[in-house]
Coordinates of C-alpha atoms in Angstrom, one line a residue:
M1 CA -9.8 4.0 -11.5
F2 CA -11.2 2.3 -8.5
E3 CA -9.4 -0.2 -6.3
V4 CA -10.4 -2.4 -3.4
Y5 CA -8.0 -3.4 -0.5
I6 CA -9.0 -6.1 2.0
H7 CA -7.1 -6.3 5.3
V8 CA -6.9 -9.7 6.9
P9 CA -5.8 -9.1 10.5
F10 CA -4.9 -12.7 11.5
C11 CA -1.4 -14.2 11.8
L12 CA 0.0 -17.5 13.0
R13 CA 2.5 -15.5 15.1
R14 CA 3.5 -11.9 15.5
C15 CA 6.9 -11.2 14.0
G16 CA 9.2 -9.1 16.3
Y17 CA 9.5 -6.2 13.9
C18 CA 5.8 -6.0 12.9
D19 CA 3.8 -3.0 13.9
F20 CA 0.7 -3.8 11.7
N21 CA -2.8 -4.2 12.9
T22 CA -2.6 -8.0 13.3
Y23 CA -3.7 -10.6 15.9
T24 CA -2.9 -14.2 16.6
A25 CA -6.2 -15.1 18.2
T26 CA -8.6 -17.2 16.1
D27 CA -11.7 -15.4 17.4
L28 CA -11.7 -11.7 18.3
G29 CA -15.4 -11.4 19.1
A30 CA -18.5 -9.9 17.4
G31 CA -18.2 -12.2 14.5
A32 CA -14.6 -11.3 13.7
S33 CA -13.2 -14.8 13.7
R34 CA -11.1 -16.6 11.1
G35 CA -13.9 -18.8 10.2
N36 CA -16.5 -16.0 9.8
Y37 CA -14.2 -13.2 8.5
A38 CA -15.2 -13.4 4.9
N39 CA -18.9 -13.0 5.8
M40 CA -18.1 -9.9 7.9
V41 CA -16.1 -8.3 5.1
I42 CA -18.8 -9.0 2.5
R43 CA -21.3 -7.3 4.8
E44 CA -18.9 -4.3 5.0
M45 CA -18.8 -4.2 1.2
A46 CA -22.6 -3.8 1.1
L47 CA -22.5 -1.0 3.6
T48 CA -19.7 0.7 1.8
K49 CA -21.5 0.5 -1.5
Q50 CA -24.6 2.0 0.0
W51 CA -22.5 4.8 1.5
Q52 CA -21.1 5.5 -2.0
L53 CA -24.5 5.6 -3.5
D54 CA -25.8 7.9 -0.8
H55 CA -23.0 10.3 -1.5
G56 CA -23.3 10.3 -5.3
I57 CA -20.2 8.2 -5.8
E58 CA -20.4 6.0 -8.9
E59 CA -17.1 4.2 -9.4
P60 CA -16.0 2.3 -12.5
P61 CA -15.5 -1.5 -12.4
V62 CA -12.8 -2.4 -9.9
S63 CA -9.4 -2.3 -11.6
T64 CA -7.3 -4.0 -8.9
V65 CA -8.0 -6.0 -5.7
F66 CA -5.4 -6.6 -3.0
F67 CA -5.6 -8.8 0.0
G68 CA -3.1 -7.8 2.6
G69 CA -2.5 -8.3 6.3
G70 CA -1.7 -9.9 8.5
T71 CA -1.7 -13.1 6.6
P72 CA -4.6 -13.4 4.1
T73 CA -3.6 -17.0 3.3
I74 CA -4.3 -18.0 6.9
L75 CA -7.9 -18.1 5.8
A76 CA -9.2 -20.9 3.6
A77 CA -8.7 -20.2 -0.1
R78 CA -12.5 -20.5 -0.6
D79 CA -12.9 -17.6 1.8
L80 CA -10.6 -15.3 -0.3
V81 CA -12.5 -16.4 -3.4
A82 CA -15.9 -15.7 -1.7
M83 CA -14.8 -12.1 -0.9
L84 CA -13.6 -11.7 -4.5
D85 CA -16.9 -13.0 -5.8
A86 CA -18.7 -10.5 -3.6
I87 CA -16.7 -7.6 -5.1
R88 CA -17.6 -8.8 -8.5
K89 CA -21.3 -8.8 -7.6
I90 CA -21.3 -5.5 -5.6
W91 CA -19.0 -3.3 -7.8
S92 CA -18.2 -5.5 -10.8
I93 CA -14.6 -6.2 -11.8
A94 CA -12.8 -5.1 -15.0
P95 CA -12.0 -7.9 -17.4
D96 CA -8.2 -7.2 -17.1
A97 CA -8.2 -6.6 -13.4
E98 CA -5.1 -7.4 -11.3
I99 CA -6.2 -9.6 -8.3
T100 CA -3.4 -10.1 -5.7
T101 CA -3.0 -11.7 -2.3
E102 CA -0.1 -11.6 0.0
A103 CA 1.0 -15.0 1.1
N104 CA 3.1 -16.4 3.9
P105 CA 5.1 -19.3 2.3
D106 CA 4.2 -21.5 5.3
T107 CA 0.4 -21.2 4.6
V108 CA 0.1 -22.2 1.0
N109 CA 0.7 -25.3 -1.2
E110 CA -0.1 -26.3 -4.8
Y111 CA -3.7 -27.1 -4.0
Y112 CA -4.3 -23.7 -2.3
I113 CA -2.7 -21.8 -5.2
N114 CA -4.8 -23.7 -7.7
E115 CA -8.0 -22.8 -5.8
L116 CA -7.0 -19.2 -6.0
A117 CA -6.3 -19.3 -9.7
A118 CA -9.6 -21.1 -10.4
G119 CA -11.4 -18.4 -8.3
G120 CA -10.0 -15.5 -10.4
F121 CA -6.8 -14.4 -8.7
T122 CA -4.0 -13.3 -11.0
R123 CA -1.0 -12.7 -8.7
V124 CA 0.6 -13.8 -5.4
S125 CA 3.0 -11.7 -3.4
F126 CA 5.2 -13.9 -1.2
G127 CA 6.7 -12.6 2.0
M128 CA 10.2 -13.9 1.5
Q129 CA 12.1 -11.2 3.6
S130 CA 15.4 -13.0 3.5
A131 CA 17.1 -16.1 2.2
V132 CA 19.6 -16.3 5.1
P133 CA 18.5 -18.5 8.1
H134 CA 20.0 -16.3 10.9
V135 CA 18.3 -13.2 9.4
L136 CA 15.0 -15.0 9.2
K137 CA 15.4 -16.0 12.8
T138 CA 16.1 -12.4 13.8
L139 CA 13.0 -11.3 12.0
D140 CA 11.0 -14.1 13.7
R141 CA 10.1 -15.7 10.3
T142 CA 9.5 -19.4 10.3
H143 CA 9.5 -20.2 6.6
T144 CA 12.5 -21.5 4.7
P145 CA 13.8 -20.4 1.2
A146 CA 12.6 -23.8 0.0
N147 CA 9.0 -22.9 1.0
V148 CA 9.3 -19.7 -1.0
A149 CA 10.5 -21.5 -4.1
A150 CA 7.8 -24.1 -3.8
G151 CA 5.1 -21.4 -3.6
V152 CA 6.5 -19.5 -6.7
N153 CA 6.7 -22.8 -8.6
A154 CA 3.1 -23.6 -7.7
A155 CA 2.0 -20.1 -8.8
N156 CA 3.9 -20.5 -12.1
K157 CA 2.2 -23.8 -12.8
A158 CA -1.2 -22.3 -12.1
G159 CA -0.6 -19.4 -14.4
L160 CA -0.3 -16.7 -11.7
R161 CA 2.2 -14.0 -11.6
S162 CA 4.5 -14.0 -8.5
S163 CA 6.3 -11.3 -6.5
V164 CA 8.5 -11.5 -3.5
D165 CA 9.1 -9.0 -0.7
L166 CA 12.5 -8.5 0.9
I167 CA 13.6 -6.6 4.0
Y168 CA 17.1 -5.2 4.4
G169 CA 18.8 -3.8 7.4
A170 CA 17.9 -6.5 10.0
P171 CA 20.3 -6.5 13.0
G172 CA 23.2 -8.8 12.2
E173 CA 22.7 -8.9 8.5
S174 CA 25.9 -8.4 6.6
L175 CA 26.3 -7.1 3.1
D176 CA 27.1 -10.6 1.9
D177 CA 23.9 -11.9 3.6
W178 CA 21.9 -9.2 1.7
R179 CA 23.6 -10.1 -1.6
T180 CA 22.6 -13.8 -1.0
S181 CA 18.9 -12.8 -0.4
V182 CA 18.8 -10.6 -3.5
T183 CA 20.4 -13.1 -5.8
T184 CA 18.2 -15.9 -4.4
A185 CA 15.1 -13.8 -5.1
I186 CA 16.3 -13.1 -8.7
D187 CA 17.1 -16.8 -9.2
L188 CA 13.4 -17.6 -8.5
G189 CA 12.6 -16.1 -11.9
V190 CA 9.9 -13.7 -10.6
N191 CA 9.1 -10.6 -12.5
H192 CA 8.5 -8.3 -9.5
I193 CA 10.5 -7.8 -6.3
S194 CA 9.9 -5.3 -3.5
A195 CA 12.8 -4.4 -1.1
Y196 CA 12.0 -2.4 2.0
A197 CA 14.4 -1.0 4.6
L198 CA 13.6 -2.3 8.1
T199 CA 11.7 0.2 10.1
V200 CA 11.8 -0.4 13.9
E201 CA 8.9 0.9 16.0
P202 CA 9.7 1.2 19.7
T203 CA 6.5 -0.6 20.7
T204 CA 7.5 -3.9 18.9
K205 CA 9.5 -6.8 20.3
M206 CA 12.5 -5.8 18.2
G207 CA 12.1 -2.2 19.2
R208 CA 12.3 -3.2 22.9
Q209 CA 15.3 -5.4 22.2
I210 CA 17.2 -2.6 20.5
A211 CA 16.3 -0.2 23.3
A212 CA 17.7 -2.7 25.8
G213 CA 20.9 -3.1 23.8
T214 CA 20.4 -6.8 23.0
L215 CA 20.1 -6.0 19.3
P216 CA 22.0 -3.3 17.3
K217 CA 20.1 -0.5 15.9
P218 CA 19.8 -0.4 12.0
N219 CA 22.3 1.9 10.4
D220 CA 21.4 4.4 7.7
D221 CA 24.7 4.0 5.9
D222 CA 24.4 0.2 5.9
E223 CA 20.9 0.4 4.6
A224 CA 22.0 2.8 1.8
A225 CA 24.7 0.4 0.8
K226 CA 22.2 -2.4 0.7
Y227 CA 19.8 -0.4 -1.4
E228 CA 22.6 0.3 -4.0
I229 CA 23.5 -3.4 -4.0
A230 CA 19.9 -4.4 -4.7
D231 CA 19.4 -1.7 -7.4
D232 CA 22.5 -2.9 -9.2
L233 CA 21.7 -6.6 -9.1
F234 CA 18.1 -6.1 -10.1
A235 CA 19.1 -3.9 -13.0
A236 CA 21.6 -6.4 -14.2
A237 CA 18.8 -9.1 -14.1
G238 CA 16.4 -6.9 -16.2
L239 CA 14.3 -5.6 -13.3
E240 CA 13.8 -1.9 -13.5
W241 CA 12.9 0.4 -10.6
Y242 CA 9.4 1.9 -11.0
E243 CA 8.9 3.1 -7.4
V244 CA 11.5 3.7 -4.7
S245 CA 11.1 0.3 -3.2
N246 CA 9.9 -1.7 -6.1
W247 CA 11.4 -3.3 -9.2
A248 CA 9.8 -5.2 -12.1
R249 CA 10.3 -6.3 -15.7
P250 CA 8.3 -3.9 -18.0
G251 CA 4.6 -4.8 -17.9
Y252 CA 4.8 -6.6 -14.5
E253 CA 4.5 -3.5 -12.2
S254 CA 2.0 -3.8 -9.3
Q255 CA -1.0 -2.0 -10.7
H256 CA -2.6 -1.8 -7.3
N257 CA 0.3 -0.1 -5.7
L258 CA 0.7 2.2 -8.7
G259 CA -2.9 3.2 -8.0
Y260 CA -2.0 4.3 -4.5
W261 CA 0.9 6.4 -5.8
R262 CA -1.2 7.9 -8.5
N263 CA -3.8 8.9 -5.9
V264 CA -6.8 7.0 -7.4
D265 CA -9.9 6.1 -5.5
W266 CA -9.9 3.0 -3.3
A267 CA -12.1 1.3 -0.7
G268 CA -10.3 -0.2 2.2
L269 CA -12.2 -3.0 4.0
G270 CA -11.3 -4.7 7.3
P271 CA -10.1 -3.5 10.7
G272 CA -7.8 -0.4 10.3
A273 CA -8.0 -0.3 6.5
H274 CA -8.0 3.2 4.9
S275 CA -10.1 4.4 2.0
H276 CA -9.6 7.4 -0.3
Y277 CA -11.9 9.3 -2.6
N278 CA -10.9 12.2 -4.8
A279 CA -14.3 13.7 -5.1
V280 CA -17.1 13.2 -2.5
T281 CA -20.4 15.0 -2.8
E282 CA -21.3 16.5 0.5
A283 CA -25.0 16.8 1.1
D284 CA -27.1 19.2 3.2
H285 CA -27.7 16.6 5.8
P286 CA -26.5 17.5 9.4
Q287 CA -25.0 14.1 10.0
S288 CA -23.2 13.9 6.7
A289 CA -21.9 17.4 6.5
S290 CA -18.7 16.7 8.2
L291 CA -18.5 13.1 6.9
T292 CA -17.1 12.0 10.2
A293 CA -18.2 9.0 12.2
P294 CA -20.6 9.5 15.1
A295 CA -19.5 8.9 18.7
G296 CA -18.6 5.3 19.3
G297 CA -17.3 4.7 15.7
G298 CA -19.2 3.6 12.6
C299 CA -21.1 5.6 10.1
P300 CA -24.8 5.0 9.3
A301 CA -25.1 3.4 5.8
D302 CA -28.0 5.7 4.9
A303 CA -26.5 8.9 6.0
G304 CA -26.0 11.7 3.5
L305 CA -29.1 11.9 1.4
G306 CA -29.9 15.4 0.2
V307 CA -29.0 18.1 -2.3
V308 CA -25.4 18.3 -3.4
S309 CA -23.6 21.5 -2.2
V310 CA -19.8 21.0 -2.5
S311 CA -17.3 18.4 -3.6
H312 CA -13.9 17.5 -2.0
G313 CA -11.6 14.7 -1.3
L314 CA -12.0 12.3 1.6
R315 CA -9.9 9.9 3.6
S316 CA -11.4 7.5 6.1
W317 CA -10.1 4.6 8.2
D318 CA -11.9 1.6 9.7
I319 CA -12.1 0.9 13.4
A320 CA -8.8 -0.9 14.3
H321 CA -9.9 -3.5 16.8
P322 CA -11.7 -6.4 15.1
R323 CA -14.3 -6.8 17.8
L324 CA -15.4 -3.1 17.7
W325 CA -15.2 -3.2 13.9
G326 CA -17.5 -6.3 13.9
T327 CA -19.9 -4.6 16.3
A328 CA -20.4 -1.7 14.0
I329 CA -21.1 -4.0 11.1
N330 CA -23.6 -6.0 13.2
E331 CA -25.3 -2.6 13.8
N332 CA -25.4 -1.9 10.1
R333 CA -23.0 0.9 10.3
V334 CA -20.0 1.6 8.0
P335 CA -17.2 0.6 10.5
W336 CA -15.2 3.8 10.2
A337 CA -13.3 5.1 13.2
D338 CA -13.2 8.5 11.6
S339 CA -12.7 10.4 8.3
E340 CA -11.2 13.7 7.2
T341 CA -11.6 16.1 4.3
I342 CA -8.6 16.3 2.0
T343 CA -8.0 20.0 1.5
P344 CA -6.5 21.3 -1.8
E345 CA -3.3 22.1 0.1
E346 CA -3.1 18.5 1.5
N347 CA -3.9 17.1 -2.0
L348 CA -1.0 19.1 -3.4
E349 CA 1.4 17.8 -0.7
E350 CA 0.3 14.2 -1.4
L351 CA 0.8 14.6 -5.2
I352 CA 4.3 15.8 -4.5
M353 CA 5.2 13.1 -2.0
L354 CA 3.8 10.3 -4.2
G355 CA 5.0 11.5 -7.5
L356 CA 8.6 11.9 -6.3
R357 CA 8.7 8.2 -5.5
L358 CA 7.9 7.1 -9.0
H359 CA 10.1 6.4 -12.1
E360 CA 7.4 8.0 -14.2
G361 CA 8.0 11.1 -12.2
L362 CA 6.1 14.1 -10.8
D363 CA 4.1 15.9 -13.5
L364 CA 5.3 19.5 -13.0
D365 CA 2.4 20.9 -15.1
R366 CA -0.1 19.0 -12.9
I367 CA 1.6 20.4 -9.8
N368 CA 1.3 23.9 -11.1
R369 CA -2.4 23.4 -11.7
A370 CA -2.7 22.0 -8.2
I371 CA -0.9 25.0 -6.7
N372 CA -3.4 27.3 -8.2
D373 CA -6.4 25.1 -7.3
A374 CA -5.1 25.4 -3.7
G375 CA -5.4 29.2 -4.0
M376 CA -1.6 29.7 -3.4
S377 CA -1.1 32.4 -6.1
S378 CA 0.4 35.6 -4.8
T379 CA -2.6 37.6 -6.3
P380 CA -5.8 36.5 -8.0
Q381 CA -4.4 37.7 -11.3
T382 CA -1.0 36.0 -10.9
L383 CA -0.5 32.3 -11.5
R384 CA 2.2 30.9 -9.2
T385 CA 4.3 28.1 -10.8
V386 CA 7.3 26.0 -10.1
S387 CA 9.7 26.3 -13.1
V388 CA 12.5 24.0 -14.2
D389 CA 15.0 26.9 -13.5
Q390 CA 13.9 26.9 -9.8
L391 CA 14.8 23.2 -9.7
A392 CA 18.4 23.8 -11.0
P393 CA 20.0 23.4 -7.5
M394 CA 18.4 20.0 -7.0
I395 CA 19.5 19.0 -10.5
S396 CA 23.0 20.1 -9.9
E397 CA 23.1 18.2 -6.6
G398 CA 22.2 15.0 -8.6
L399 CA 18.9 14.5 -6.8
I400 CA 16.5 14.8 -9.7
T401 CA 16.3 15.0 -13.5
V402 CA 13.6 16.8 -15.4
S403 CA 12.4 15.4 -18.7
D404 CA 11.3 17.3 -21.8
N405 CA 7.7 16.8 -20.9
H406 CA 8.3 18.4 -17.5
R407 CA 8.4 15.3 -15.3
V408 CA 10.6 15.4 -12.3
V409 CA 12.3 12.0 -11.6
P410 CA 14.5 11.2 -8.6
T411 CA 17.9 9.9 -9.4
R412 CA 19.3 7.0 -7.4
R413 CA 20.8 9.5 -5.0
G414 CA 17.4 11.2 -4.9
R415 CA 15.8 7.9 -4.0
L416 CA 18.2 7.4 -1.2
L417 CA 17.5 11.0 0.1
N418 CA 13.8 10.9 -0.8
D419 CA 12.6 12.7 2.3
S420 CA 15.1 15.5 1.6
V421 CA 14.0 15.8 -2.0
I422 CA 10.4 16.1 -0.9
E423 CA 11.2 18.7 1.7
Q424 CA 13.1 20.8 -0.8
F425 CA 10.2 20.6 -3.3
F426 CA 7.8 21.6 -0.6
D427 CA 10.0 24.7 -0.1
F428 CA 9.7 25.6 -3.8
V429 CA 6.0 25.2 -3.7
G430 CA 5.5 27.0 -0.4
V431 CA 3.6 24.2 1.6

């Protein structure tokens, strides 16, 4: 599978809890402006495609596209459609592809949604966060629950699937406030809901308020209670958890996010966006041997021609600041800040971390193959494995279950203690 993620770094205002790579200015220089942004991303697509060709990467048609941010819907709908059309021309898009954009309820209306639907979008993810006015105010959100409902209704009429995102654990949010938000989201009739615990970074406005004592710090026990409330209410409404923070009716899971958790290939476009390739052919070319960006950021689009010598995984990330990102594109360089090889050991760690977040579970047989691919056997003649018997303590603690086909699935307690589950599994594996 091959996915495309497009980061739109513009916002109307910066929310107090937000630590994402976003900006409120309309023009950030070097062509990275709201009005010209689609053109810049399309140019990056062409550079990225050339880099893939130079490194022997031939991806299948794009299976999912996701526009995130920031606020993608701060751009004109025609700009989002133009970027989607460019993906179709440069890579091609599978007939049944999932095409999603995140949306701030304040920035869309029926006409905007209809234009997206006509342009090939299939799904909209609305940033609802809460249905309680004082919680929205604490989060610096300006929309109202009525705006969310209007957006969902417009998407329904246009034949698009809808999802809503919720955040729990905001300072001052009671358990009843959270129940109100969950039941309001369910009553919208959407088939997919994400619920994330509030993470407070010290560099944000909210982080500074908490440090100064003007806002209370989020409480782990409070967040655990709210997770259980959500899980119960979603299950009663027919929404099943399929990832630690995501619930859906069967068949309505976010295919794009499942791709991340299943470790597929994806190209990330836009300032700060990350890309991931499971197998990259490294050529005998001095500049491409490390597959890292030259000094100053950016990677020549024609680097890497030569005879294939090895294959490995690769992770890269775009230059974060839009002006420097735009400068690299204007100089016909893939706008990477840097990249790194994914070693077999790191790949094993990622398979564990991602698999233990999913309802489909962690494939123990796949993990055992990865252990040996990483050269972690005690001797060349001995295959090291993790057995079901070794996992008995975690099973008895009620953290995981193991299916007959050797899939390790976190229980609800295991979801609440996911970091601990992962650490214990690392210990079994020896990473």
